C-alpha cells in the first residue's frame, strides 16, 4: 500500500549477483540519503547473491559501514517479487509473501556488474512496464561488455587504445598462442608492458591486473577468467592521466565538468583497493587540470560515446589523456558508482547540480521516457 498517494513511489534496487554486490550497497545508501522525502517514497529492495529479492530496512542501510568489506544485506527480511506484467491500469506491482500487493511508480537500479547493469534487470523492468532510471536493455548490455563496446566505439571513429579480446575456450585450447597475441600489445622498444588484463563484463576494477613483465601475464589472464568467460587485454600508456566525465539526459544529454583520478596506490592504477579500501589510494581533482580546449574535447568525446553506445539517463565516461595530449575513451559506465567517493555525483555537484537535484532529474527522465514509451502502438 502507498503511505502517501501524492508521493512518487521509488523502488531502489541494489545488491545483485555479481562481484560488485558490496559496492552496490554503498551506492544505494547515497541514493536513498539524497531522495527528497517530500516528493518521493522509497521502497528498498536488496538482491542477495542467490538472486532473492528482499525488502530492506532503511535505517539499517543508512547505518551500514562505508567499507565494502563490511557491507551486508539483511537476509532475514521478507522476499518481494515484481509482477512480470503491468496491471489493468498499466501499473507495476510488487507482491509480498501471502499475496499482499503494492504499486510502484519507478525503479532506480543501483546495480553494478552482471545481471544488474548488463540489461538483464532492465529486460525484466520492460516486461513489468515500469519506468526505470538509466539505459535500456541495449545500452546496458553494450556498456557492460567491454569487447562489444570497443567495437562500436571503433566503428564510430572514437579513439580507443589497442586491445585484444579473448574467450575462455580459446585460452583452454592454446594458451601459448593467446599469450603471444596479448604480448604483442606491449609497445615496441619500451620493454614489456604495461598491459591491463580485465574481465569483459565487470566494473569497479574487479579482476583487473596491470602486467609489467611477461612472467606475470599468464597469472593475470587466469585471474581475469575467474570472473568472466571473456576478457579484454589493453595496451597501457606510460604517464597517462585518467579523466572522467559525467553525462546526464536522453535525447539531448549534457556533460559535466571533467575530473581527474590521481592514483597513489601501490597497484599503480585505479584498482579496487585504490578505490574502496585504501583511503590514500587515489586523489580526486575536480575540475581536472585541463586547458579550456582539452576540457571541451573531453565533454564532446563523452557525449559522442554516450550516443554511440545507446546510453540514456546517466553514464560516466572514462578517458585517458596521453603525454602527447591525445585523448582515448576507456569505457562507459551506465550505472556509475554513487558511493561517498564516486565521481559521477561529485562531478555534477561541481557542475552546479547537487545530489538531491541530480536524483530528482534522473527519476524525472525515467518517468518521461516511460510515458513516451507507453504511448507507442502495440498493434499494426
JSON list of N, CA, C and O in Angstrom, two decimals, residues 188-241:
[
{"chain": "A", "resi": 188, "resn": "UNK", "atom": "N", "xyz": [56.55, -1.42, -28.76]},
{"chain": "A", "resi": 188, "resn": "UNK", "atom": "CA", "xyz": [57.89, -1.77, -29.21]},
{"chain": "A", "resi": 188, "resn": "UNK", "atom": "C", "xyz": [58.93, -0.84, -28.60]},
{"chain": "A", "resi": 188, "resn": "UNK", "atom": "O", "xyz": [58.72, 0.37, -28.50]},
{"chain": "A", "resi": 189, "resn": "UNK", "atom": "N", "xyz": [60.04, -1.43, -28.18]},
{"chain": "A", "resi": 189, "resn": "UNK", "atom": "CA", "xyz": [61.17, -0.65, -27.70]},
{"chain": "A", "resi": 189, "resn": "UNK", "atom": "C", "xyz": [61.01, -0.10, -26.30]},
{"chain": "A", "resi": 189, "resn": "UNK", "atom": "O", "xyz": [61.83, 0.69, -25.85]},
{"chain": "A", "resi": 190, "resn": "UNK", "atom": "N", "xyz": [59.99, -0.52, -25.58]},
{"chain": "A", "resi": 190, "resn": "UNK", "atom": "CA", "xyz": [59.76, 0.05, -24.25]},
{"chain": "A", "resi": 190, "resn": "UNK", "atom": "C", "xyz": [59.91, -0.99, -23.15]},
{"chain": "A", "resi": 190, "resn": "UNK", "atom": "O", "xyz": [59.50, -0.76, -22.02]},
{"chain": "A", "resi": 191, "resn": "UNK", "atom": "N", "xyz": [60.51, -2.16, -23.48]},
{"chain": "A", "resi": 191, "resn": "UNK", "atom": "CA", "xyz": [60.47, -3.24, -22.52]},
{"chain": "A", "resi": 191, "resn": "UNK", "atom": "C", "xyz": [59.09, -3.86, -22.56]},
{"chain": "A", "resi": 191, "resn": "UNK", "atom": "O", "xyz": [58.31, -3.61, -23.47]},
{"chain": "A", "resi": 192, "resn": "UNK", "atom": "N", "xyz": [58.72, -4.64, -21.55]},
{"chain": "A", "resi": 192, "resn": "UNK", "atom": "CA", "xyz": [57.41, -5.28, -21.58]},
{"chain": "A", "resi": 192, "resn": "UNK", "atom": "C", "xyz": [56.40, -4.42, -20.84]},
{"chain": "A", "resi": 192, "resn": "UNK", "atom": "O", "xyz": [56.66, -3.90, -19.76]},
{"chain": "A", "resi": 193, "resn": "UNK", "atom": "N", "xyz": [55.23, -4.31, -21.43]},
{"chain": "A", "resi": 193, "resn": "UNK", "atom": "CA", "xyz": [54.10, -3.66, -20.78]},
{"chain": "A", "resi": 193, "resn": "UNK", "atom": "C", "xyz": [54.19, -2.16, -20.77]},
{"chain": "A", "resi": 193, "resn": "UNK", "atom": "O", "xyz": [55.04, -1.57, -21.42]},
{"chain": "A", "resi": 194, "resn": "UNK", "atom": "N", "xyz": [53.28, -1.55, -20.02]},
{"chain": "A", "resi": 194, "resn": "UNK", "atom": "CA", "xyz": [52.24, -2.23, -19.26]},
{"chain": "A", "resi": 194, "resn": "UNK", "atom": "C", "xyz": [51.08, -2.70, -20.14]},
{"chain": "A", "resi": 194, "resn": "UNK", "atom": "O", "xyz": [50.78, -2.09, -21.16]},
{"chain": "A", "resi": 195, "resn": "UNK", "atom": "N", "xyz": [50.48, -3.81, -19.72]},
{"chain": "A", "resi": 195, "resn": "UNK", "atom": "CA", "xyz": [49.27, -4.34, -20.35]},
{"chain": "A", "resi": 195, "resn": "UNK", "atom": "C", "xyz": [48.24, -4.55, -19.23]},
{"chain": "A", "resi": 195, "resn": "UNK", "atom": "O", "xyz": [48.58, -5.08, -18.17]},
{"chain": "A", "resi": 196, "resn": "UNK", "atom": "N", "xyz": [47.01, -4.12, -19.47]},
{"chain": "A", "resi": 196, "resn": "UNK", "atom": "CA", "xyz": [45.95, -4.32, -18.50]},
{"chain": "A", "resi": 196, "resn": "UNK", "atom": "C", "xyz": [45.08, -5.48, -18.93]},
{"chain": "A", "resi": 196, "resn": "UNK", "atom": "O", "xyz": [44.62, -5.54, -20.08]},
{"chain": "A", "resi": 197, "resn": "UNK", "atom": "N", "xyz": [44.86, -6.41, -18.02]},
{"chain": "A", "resi": 197, "resn": "UNK", "atom": "CA", "xyz": [44.05, -7.60, -18.28]},
{"chain": "A", "resi": 197, "resn": "UNK", "atom": "C", "xyz": [42.79, -7.49, -17.43]},
{"chain": "A", "resi": 197, "resn": "UNK", "atom": "O", "xyz": [42.87, -7.33, -16.21]},
{"chain": "A", "resi": 198, "resn": "UNK", "atom": "N", "xyz": [41.61, -7.56, -18.09]},
{"chain": "A", "resi": 198, "resn": "UNK", "atom": "CA", "xyz": [40.35, -7.29, -17.42]},
{"chain": "A", "resi": 198, "resn": "UNK", "atom": "C", "xyz": [39.28, -8.31, -17.79]},
{"chain": "A", "resi": 198, "resn": "UNK", "atom": "O", "xyz": [39.23, -8.75, -18.94]},
{"chain": "A", "resi": 199, "resn": "UNK", "atom": "N", "xyz": [38.40, -8.66, -16.86]},
{"chain": "A", "resi": 199, "resn": "UNK", "atom": "CA", "xyz": [37.17, -9.36, -17.26]},
{"chain": "A", "resi": 199, "resn": "UNK", "atom": "C", "xyz": [36.38, -8.43, -18.19]},
{"chain": "A", "resi": 199, "resn": "UNK", "atom": "O", "xyz": [36.36, -7.21, -17.99]},
{"chain": "A", "resi": 200, "resn": "UNK", "atom": "N", "xyz": [35.73, -8.99, -19.20]},
{"chain": "A", "resi": 200, "resn": "UNK", "atom": "CA", "xyz": [35.00, -8.15, -20.15]},
{"chain": "A", "resi": 200, "resn": "UNK", "atom": "C", "xyz": [33.73, -7.56, -19.55]},
{"chain": "A", "resi": 200, "resn": "UNK", "atom": "O", "xyz": [33.26, -6.52, -20.00]},
{"chain": "A", "resi": 201, "resn": "UNK", "atom": "N", "xyz": [33.17, -8.22, -18.53]},
{"chain": "A", "resi": 201, "resn": "UNK", "atom": "CA", "xyz": [31.85, -7.82, -18.04]},
{"chain": "A", "resi": 201, "resn": "UNK", "atom": "C", "xyz": [31.82, -7.54, -16.55]},
{"chain": "A", "resi": 201, "resn": "UNK", "atom": "O", "xyz": [30.94, -8.01, -15.83]},
{"chain": "A", "resi": 202, "resn": "UNK", "atom": "N", "xyz": [32.76, -6.75, -16.08]},
{"chain": "A", "resi": 202, "resn": "UNK", "atom": "CA", "xyz": [32.75, -6.31, -14.69]},
{"chain": "A", "resi": 202, "resn": "UNK", "atom": "C", "xyz": [33.21, -4.87, -14.62]},
{"chain": "A", "resi": 202, "resn": "UNK", "atom": "O", "xyz": [33.79, -4.34, -15.57]},
{"chain": "A", "resi": 203, "resn": "UNK", "atom": "N", "xyz": [32.99, -4.25, -13.47]},
{"chain": "A", "resi": 203, "resn": "UNK", "atom": "CA", "xyz": [33.46, -2.90, -13.23]},
{"chain": "A", "resi": 203, "resn": "UNK", "atom": "C", "xyz": [34.13, -2.83, -11.88]},
{"chain": "A", "resi": 203, "resn": "UNK", "atom": "O", "xyz": [34.48, -3.86, -11.29]},
{"chain": "A", "resi": 204, "resn": "UNK", "atom": "N", "xyz": [34.31, -1.61, -11.37]},
{"chain": "A", "resi": 204, "resn": "UNK", "atom": "CA", "xyz": [34.95, -1.38, -10.07]},
{"chain": "A", "resi": 204, "resn": "UNK", "atom": "C", "xyz": [36.36, -1.96, -10.01]},
{"chain": "A", "resi": 204, "resn": "UNK", "atom": "O", "xyz": [36.88, -2.21, -8.93]},
{"chain": "A", "resi": 205, "resn": "UNK", "atom": "N", "xyz": [36.96, -2.20, -11.17]},
{"chain": "A", "resi": 205, "resn": "UNK", "atom": "CA", "xyz": [38.31, -2.76, -11.28]},
{"chain": "A", "resi": 205, "resn": "UNK", "atom": "C", "xyz": [38.43, -4.16, -10.68]},
{"chain": "A", "resi": 205, "resn": "UNK", "atom": "O", "xyz": [39.53, -4.61, -10.38]},
{"chain": "A", "resi": 206, "resn": "UNK", "atom": "N", "xyz": [37.30, -4.85, -10.52]},
{"chain": "A", "resi": 206, "resn": "UNK", "atom": "CA", "xyz": [37.33, -6.23, -10.03]},
{"chain": "A", "resi": 206, "resn": "UNK", "atom": "C", "xyz": [37.98, -7.13, -11.08]},
{"chain": "A", "resi": 206, "resn": "UNK", "atom": "O", "xyz": [37.63, -7.10, -12.26]},
{"chain": "A", "resi": 207, "resn": "UNK", "atom": "N", "xyz": [38.95, -7.93, -10.67]},
{"chain": "A", "resi": 207, "resn": "UNK", "atom": "CA", "xyz": [39.60, -8.87, -11.57]},
{"chain": "A", "resi": 207, "resn": "UNK", "atom": "C", "xyz": [40.64, -8.28, -12.49]},
{"chain": "A", "resi": 207, "resn": "UNK", "atom": "O", "xyz": [41.19, -8.98, -13.34]},
{"chain": "A", "resi": 208, "resn": "UNK", "atom": "N", "xyz": [40.95, -6.98, -12.33]},
{"chain": "A", "resi": 208, "resn": "UNK", "atom": "CA", "xyz": [41.89, -6.30, -13.23]},
{"chain": "A", "resi": 208, "resn": "UNK", "atom": "C", "xyz": [43.30, -6.37, -12.67]},
{"chain": "A", "resi": 208, "resn": "UNK", "atom": "O", "xyz": [43.52, -6.17, -11.47]},
{"chain": "A", "resi": 209, "resn": "UNK", "atom": "N", "xyz": [44.26, -6.64, -13.55]},
{"chain": "A", "resi": 209, "resn": "UNK", "atom": "CA", "xyz": [45.67, -6.60, -13.16]},
{"chain": "A", "resi": 209, "resn": "UNK", "atom": "C", "xyz": [46.48, -5.82, -14.20]},
{"chain": "A", "resi": 209, "resn": "UNK", "atom": "O", "xyz": [46.20, -5.88, -15.39]},
{"chain": "A", "resi": 210, "resn": "UNK", "atom": "N", "xyz": [47.47, -5.11, -13.68]},
{"chain": "A", "resi": 210, "resn": "UNK", "atom": "CA", "xyz": [48.42, -4.37, -14.52]},
{"chain": "A", "resi": 210, "resn": "UNK", "atom": "C", "xyz": [49.68, -5.23, -14.64]},
{"chain": "A", "resi": 210, "resn": "UNK", "atom": "O", "xyz": [50.33, -5.56, -13.65]},
{"chain": "A", "resi": 211, "resn": "UNK", "atom": "N", "xyz": [50.02, -5.59, -15.85]},
{"chain": "A", "resi": 211, "resn": "UNK", "atom": "CA", "xyz": [51.14, -6.51, -16.10]},
{"chain": "A", "resi": 211, "resn": "UNK", "atom": "C", "xyz": [52.32, -5.73, -16.66]},
{"chain": "A", "resi": 211, "resn": "UNK", "atom": "O", "xyz": [52.20, -5.03, -17.67]},
{"chain": "A", "resi": 212, "resn": "UNK", "atom": "N", "xyz": [53.47, -5.85, -16.02]},
{"chain": "A", "resi": 212, "resn": "UNK", "atom": "CA", "xyz": [54.68, -5.15, -16.47]},
{"chain": "A", "resi": 212, "resn": "UNK", "atom": "C", "xyz": [55.82, -6.11, -16.77]},
{"chain": "A", "resi": 212, "resn": "UNK", "atom": "O", "xyz": [56.93, -5.67, -17.08]},
{"chain": "A", "resi": 213, "resn": "UNK", "atom": "N", "xyz": [55.55, -7.42, -16.71]},
{"chain": "A", "resi": 213, "resn": "UNK", "atom": "CA", "xyz": [56.57, -8.42, -17.05]},
{"chain": "A", "resi": 213, "resn": "UNK", "atom": "C", "xyz": [55.88, -9.61, -17.70]},
{"chain": "A", "resi": 213, "resn": "UNK", "atom": "O", "xyz": [54.77, -9.99, -17.29]},
{"chain": "A", "resi": 214, "resn": "UNK", "atom": "N", "xyz": [56.52, -10.18, -18.69]},
{"chain": "A", "resi": 214, "resn": "UNK", "atom": "CA", "xyz": [55.94, -11.33, -19.40]},
{"chain": "A", "resi": 214, "resn": "UNK", "atom": "C", "xyz": [55.60, -12.46, -18.43]},
{"chain": "A", "resi": 214, "resn": "UNK", "atom": "O", "xyz": [54.60, -13.15, -18.59]},
{"chain": "A", "resi": 215, "resn": "UNK", "atom": "N", "xyz": [56.40, -12.61, -17.40]},
{"chain": "A", "resi": 215, "resn": "UNK", "atom": "CA", "xyz": [56.20, -13.70, -16.44]},
{"chain": "A", "resi": 215, "resn": "UNK", "atom": "C", "xyz": [54.90, -13.54, -15.64]},
{"chain": "A", "resi": 215, "resn": "UNK", "atom": "O", "xyz": [54.41, -14.51, -15.05]},
{"chain": "A", "resi": 216, "resn": "UNK", "atom": "N", "xyz": [54.34, -12.31, -15.60]},
{"chain": "A", "resi": 216, "resn": "UNK", "atom": "CA", "xyz": [53.11, -12.05, -14.85]},
{"chain": "A", "resi": 216, "resn": "UNK", "atom": "C", "xyz": [51.85, -12.26, -15.67]},
{"chain": "A", "resi": 216, "resn": "UNK", "atom": "O", "xyz": [50.75, -12.30, -15.12]},
{"chain": "A", "resi": 217, "resn": "UNK", "atom": "N", "xyz": [52.02, -12.42, -16.98]},
{"chain": "A", "resi": 217, "resn": "UNK", "atom": "CA", "xyz": [50.87, -12.37, -17.88]},
{"chain": "A", "resi": 217, "resn": "UNK", "atom": "C", "xyz": [49.92, -13.55, -17.69]},
{"chain": "A", "resi": 217, "resn": "UNK", "atom": "O", "xyz": [48.69, -13.37, -17.61]},
{"chain": "A", "resi": 218, "resn": "UNK", "atom": "N", "xyz": [50.44, -14.75, -17.62]},
{"chain": "A", "resi": 218, "resn": "UNK", "atom": "CA", "xyz": [49.58, -15.94, -17.52]},
{"chain": "A", "resi": 218, "resn": "UNK", "atom": "C", "xyz": [48.73, -15.90, -16.27]},
{"chain": "A", "resi": 218, "resn": "UNK", "atom": "O", "xyz": [47.52, -16.19, -16.31]},
{"chain": "A", "resi": 219, "resn": "UNK", "atom": "N", "xyz": [49.32, -15.51, -15.14]},
{"chain": "A", "resi": 219, "resn": "UNK", "atom": "CA", "xyz": [48.55, -15.45, -13.89]},
{"chain": "A", "resi": 219, "resn": "UNK", "atom": "C", "xyz": [47.47, -14.38, -13.96]},
{"chain": "A", "resi": 219, "resn": "UNK", "atom": "O", "xyz": [46.36, -14.56, -13.43]},
{"chain": "A", "resi": 220, "resn": "UNK", "atom": "N", "xyz": [47.76, -13.26, -14.62]},
{"chain": "A", "resi": 220, "resn": "UNK", "atom": "CA", "xyz": [46.77, -12.20, -14.76]},
{"chain": "A", "resi": 220, "resn": "UNK", "atom": "C", "xyz": [45.58, -12.66, -15.59]},
{"chain": "A", "resi": 220, "resn": "UNK", "atom": "O", "xyz": [44.43, -12.36, -15.28]},
{"chain": "A", "resi": 221, "resn": "UNK", "atom": "N", "xyz": [45.87, -13.40, -16.67]},
{"chain": "A", "resi": 221, "resn": "UNK", "atom": "CA", "xyz": [44.79, -13.93, -17.51]},
{"chain": "A", "resi": 221, "resn": "UNK", "atom": "C", "xyz": [43.94, -14.93, -16.73]},
{"chain": "A", "resi": 221, "resn": "UNK", "atom": "O", "xyz": [42.69, -14.88, -16.76]},
{"chain": "A", "resi": 222, "resn": "UNK", "atom": "N", "xyz": [44.58, -15.84, -16.02]},
{"chain": "A", "resi": 222, "resn": "UNK", "atom": "CA", "xyz": [43.85, -16.81, -15.22]},
{"chain": "A", "resi": 222, "resn": "UNK", "atom": "C", "xyz": [42.97, -16.11, -14.18]},
{"chain": "A", "resi": 222, "resn": "UNK", "atom": "O", "xyz": [41.83, -16.51, -13.94]},
{"chain": "A", "resi": 223, "resn": "UNK", "atom": "N", "xyz": [43.51, -15.06, -13.58]},
{"chain": "A", "resi": 223, "resn": "UNK", "atom": "CA", "xyz": [42.75, -14.31, -12.58]},
{"chain": "A", "resi": 223, "resn": "UNK", "atom": "C", "xyz": [41.51, -13.68, -13.20]},
{"chain": "A", "resi": 223, "resn": "UNK", "atom": "O", "xyz": [40.41, -13.76, -12.64]},
{"chain": "A", "resi": 224, "resn": "UNK", "atom": "N", "xyz": [41.65, -13.03, -14.36]},
{"chain": "A", "resi": 224, "resn": "UNK", "atom": "CA", "xyz": [40.50, -12.40, -15.01]},
{"chain": "A", "resi": 224, "resn": "UNK", "atom": "C", "xyz": [39.45, -13.43, -15.39]},
{"chain": "A", "resi": 224, "resn": "UNK", "atom": "O", "xyz": [38.24, -13.16, -15.28]},
{"chain": "A", "resi": 225, "resn": "UNK", "atom": "N", "xyz": [39.89, -14.62, -15.82]},
{"chain": "A", "resi": 225, "resn": "UNK", "atom": "CA", "xyz": [38.94, -15.66, -16.21]},
{"chain": "A", "resi": 225, "resn": "UNK", "atom": "C", "xyz": [38.20, -16.26, -15.01]},
{"chain": "A", "resi": 225, "resn": "UNK", "atom": "O", "xyz": [37.22, -16.98, -15.19]},
{"chain": "A", "resi": 226, "resn": "UNK", "atom": "N", "xyz": [38.63, -15.96, -13.80]},
{"chain": "A", "resi": 226, "resn": "UNK", "atom": "CA", "xyz": [37.87, -16.38, -12.63]},
{"chain": "A", "resi": 226, "resn": "UNK", "atom": "C", "xyz": [36.54, -15.63, -12.52]},
{"chain": "A", "resi": 226, "resn": "UNK", "atom": "O", "xyz": [35.61, -16.08, -11.83]},
{"chain": "A", "resi": 227, "resn": "UNK", "atom": "N", "xyz": [36.45, -14.47, -13.18]},
{"chain": "A", "resi": 227, "resn": "UNK", "atom": "CA", "xyz": [35.27, -13.62, -13.07]},
{"chain": "A", "resi": 227, "resn": "UNK", "atom": "C", "xyz": [34.41, -13.59, -14.32]},
{"chain": "A", "resi": 227, "resn": "UNK", "atom": "O", "xyz": [33.27, -13.13, -14.28]},
{"chain": "A", "resi": 228, "resn": "UNK", "atom": "N", "xyz": [34.94, -14.04, -15.46]},
{"chain": "A", "resi": 228, "resn": "UNK", "atom": "CA", "xyz": [34.20, -13.92, -16.71]},
{"chain": "A", "resi": 228, "resn": "UNK", "atom": "C", "xyz": [34.71, -14.96, -17.70]},
{"chain": "A", "resi": 228, "resn": "UNK", "atom": "O", "xyz": [35.85, -15.44, -17.58]},
{"chain": "A", "resi": 229, "resn": "UNK", "atom": "N", "xyz": [33.89, -15.27, -18.70]},
{"chain": "A", "resi": 229, "resn": "UNK", "atom": "CA", "xyz": [34.29, -16.19, -19.75]},
{"chain": "A", "resi": 229, "resn": "UNK", "atom": "C", "xyz": [34.94, -15.48, -20.93]},
{"chain": "A", "resi": 229, "resn": "UNK", "atom": "O", "xyz": [35.37, -16.12, -21.88]},
{"chain": "A", "resi": 230, "resn": "UNK", "atom": "N", "xyz": [35.00, -14.16, -20.85]},
{"chain": "A", "resi": 230, "resn": "UNK", "atom": "CA", "xyz": [35.66, -13.36, -21.89]},
{"chain": "A", "resi": 230, "resn": "UNK", "atom": "C", "xyz": [36.45, -12.26, -21.20]},
{"chain": "A", "resi": 230, "resn": "UNK", "atom": "O", "xyz": [35.97, -11.66, -20.24]},
{"chain": "A", "resi": 231, "resn": "UNK", "atom": "N", "xyz": [37.66, -12.01, -21.69]},
{"chain": "A", "resi": 231, "resn": "UNK", "atom": "CA", "xyz": [38.48, -10.95, -21.12]},
{"chain": "A", "resi": 231, "resn": "UNK", "atom": "C", "xyz": [38.93, -9.98, -22.20]},
{"chain": "A", "resi": 231, "resn": "UNK", "atom": "O", "xyz": [38.88, -10.30, -23.40]},
{"chain": "A", "resi": 232, "resn": "UNK", "atom": "N", "xyz": [39.35, -8.81, -21.77]},
{"chain": "A", "resi": 232, "resn": "UNK", "atom": "CA", "xyz": [39.89, -7.80, -22.66]},
{"chain": "A", "resi": 232, "resn": "UNK", "atom": "C", "xyz": [41.28, -7.42, -22.15]},
{"chain": "A", "resi": 232, "resn": "UNK", "atom": "O", "xyz": [41.45, -7.16, -20.95]},
{"chain": "A", "resi": 233, "resn": "UNK", "atom": "N", "xyz": [42.25, -7.40, -23.05]},
{"chain": "A", "resi": 233, "resn": "UNK", "atom": "CA", "xyz": [43.62, -7.02, -22.71]},
{"chain": "A", "resi": 233, "resn": "UNK", "atom": "C", "xyz": [43.95, -5.75, -23.48]},
{"chain": "A", "resi": 233, "resn": "UNK", "atom": "O", "xyz": [43.77, -5.70, -24.70]},
{"chain": "A", "resi": 234, "resn": "UNK", "atom": "N", "xyz": [44.43, -4.73, -22.76]},
{"chain": "A", "resi": 234, "resn": "UNK", "atom": "CA", "xyz": [44.62, -3.42, -23.37]},
{"chain": "A", "resi": 234, "resn": "UNK", "atom": "C", "xyz": [46.07, -2.96, -23.22]},
{"chain": "A", "resi": 234, "resn": "UNK", "atom": "O", "xyz": [46.71, -3.20, -22.19]},
{"chain": "A", "resi": 235, "resn": "UNK", "atom": "N", "xyz": [46.54, -2.28, -24.24]},
{"chain": "A", "resi": 235, "resn": "UNK", "atom": "CA", "xyz": [47.85, -1.67, -24.18]},
{"chain": "A", "resi": 235, "resn": "UNK", "atom": "C", "xyz": [47.82, -0.49, -23.21]},
{"chain": "A", "resi": 235, "resn": "UNK", "atom": "O", "xyz": [46.97, 0.38, -23.31]},
{"chain": "A", "resi": 236, "resn": "UNK", "atom": "N", "xyz": [48.75, -0.48, -22.25]},
{"chain": "A", "resi": 236, "resn": "UNK", "atom": "CA", "xyz": [48.86, 0.63, -21.33]},
{"chain": "A", "resi": 236, "resn": "UNK", "atom": "C", "xyz": [49.67, 1.77, -21.94]},
{"chain": "A", "resi": 236, "resn": "UNK", "atom": "O", "xyz": [50.44, 1.56, -22.87]},
{"chain": "A", "resi": 237, "resn": "UNK", "atom": "N", "xyz": [49.47, 2.96, -21.42]},
{"chain": "A", "resi": 237, "resn": "UNK", "atom": "CA", "xyz": [50.21, 4.13, -21.88]},
{"chain": "A", "resi": 237, "resn": "UNK", "atom": "C", "xyz": [50.95, 4.70, -20.68]},
{"chain": "A", "resi": 237, "resn": "UNK", "atom": "O", "xyz": [50.33, 5.10, -19.69]},
{"chain": "A", "resi": 238, "resn": "UNK", "atom": "N", "xyz": [52.28, 4.73, -20.75]},
{"chain": "A", "resi": 238, "resn": "UNK", "atom": "CA", "xyz": [53.06, 5.28, -19.65]},
{"chain": "A", "resi": 238, "resn": "UNK", "atom": "C", "xyz": [52.77, 6.77, -19.51]},
{"chain": "A", "resi": 238, "resn": "UNK", "atom": "O", "xyz": [52.69, 7.50, -20.48]},
{"chain": "A", "resi": 239, "resn": "UNK", "atom": "N", "xyz": [52.61, 7.19, -18.25]},
{"chain": "A", "resi": 239, "resn": "UNK", "atom": "CA", "xyz": [52.37, 8.60, -17.99]},
{"chain": "A", "resi": 239, "resn": "UNK", "atom": "C", "xyz": [50.97, 9.08, -18.30]},
{"chain": "A", "resi": 239, "resn": "UNK", "atom": "O", "xyz": [50.72, 10.29, -18.34]},
{"chain": "A", "resi": 240, "resn": "UNK", "atom": "N", "xyz": [50.04, 8.15, -18.51]},
{"chain": "A", "resi": 240, "resn": "UNK", "atom": "CA", "xyz": [48.67, 8.53, -18.87]},
{"chain": "A", "resi": 240, "resn": "UNK", "atom": "C", "xyz": [47.96, 9.16, -17.66]},
{"chain": "A", "resi": 240, "resn": "UNK", "atom": "O", "xyz": [48.26, 8.84, -16.50]},
{"chain": "A", "resi": 241, "resn": "UNK", "atom": "N", "xyz": [47.04, 10.07, -17.94]},
{"chain": "A", "resi": 241, "resn": "UNK", "atom": "CA", "xyz": [46.19, 10.64, -16.92]},
{"chain": "A", "resi": 241, "resn": "UNK", "atom": "C", "xyz": [44.77, 10.11, -17.09]},
{"chain": "A", "resi": 241, "resn": "UNK", "atom": "O", "xyz": [44.29, 9.96, -18.22]}
]
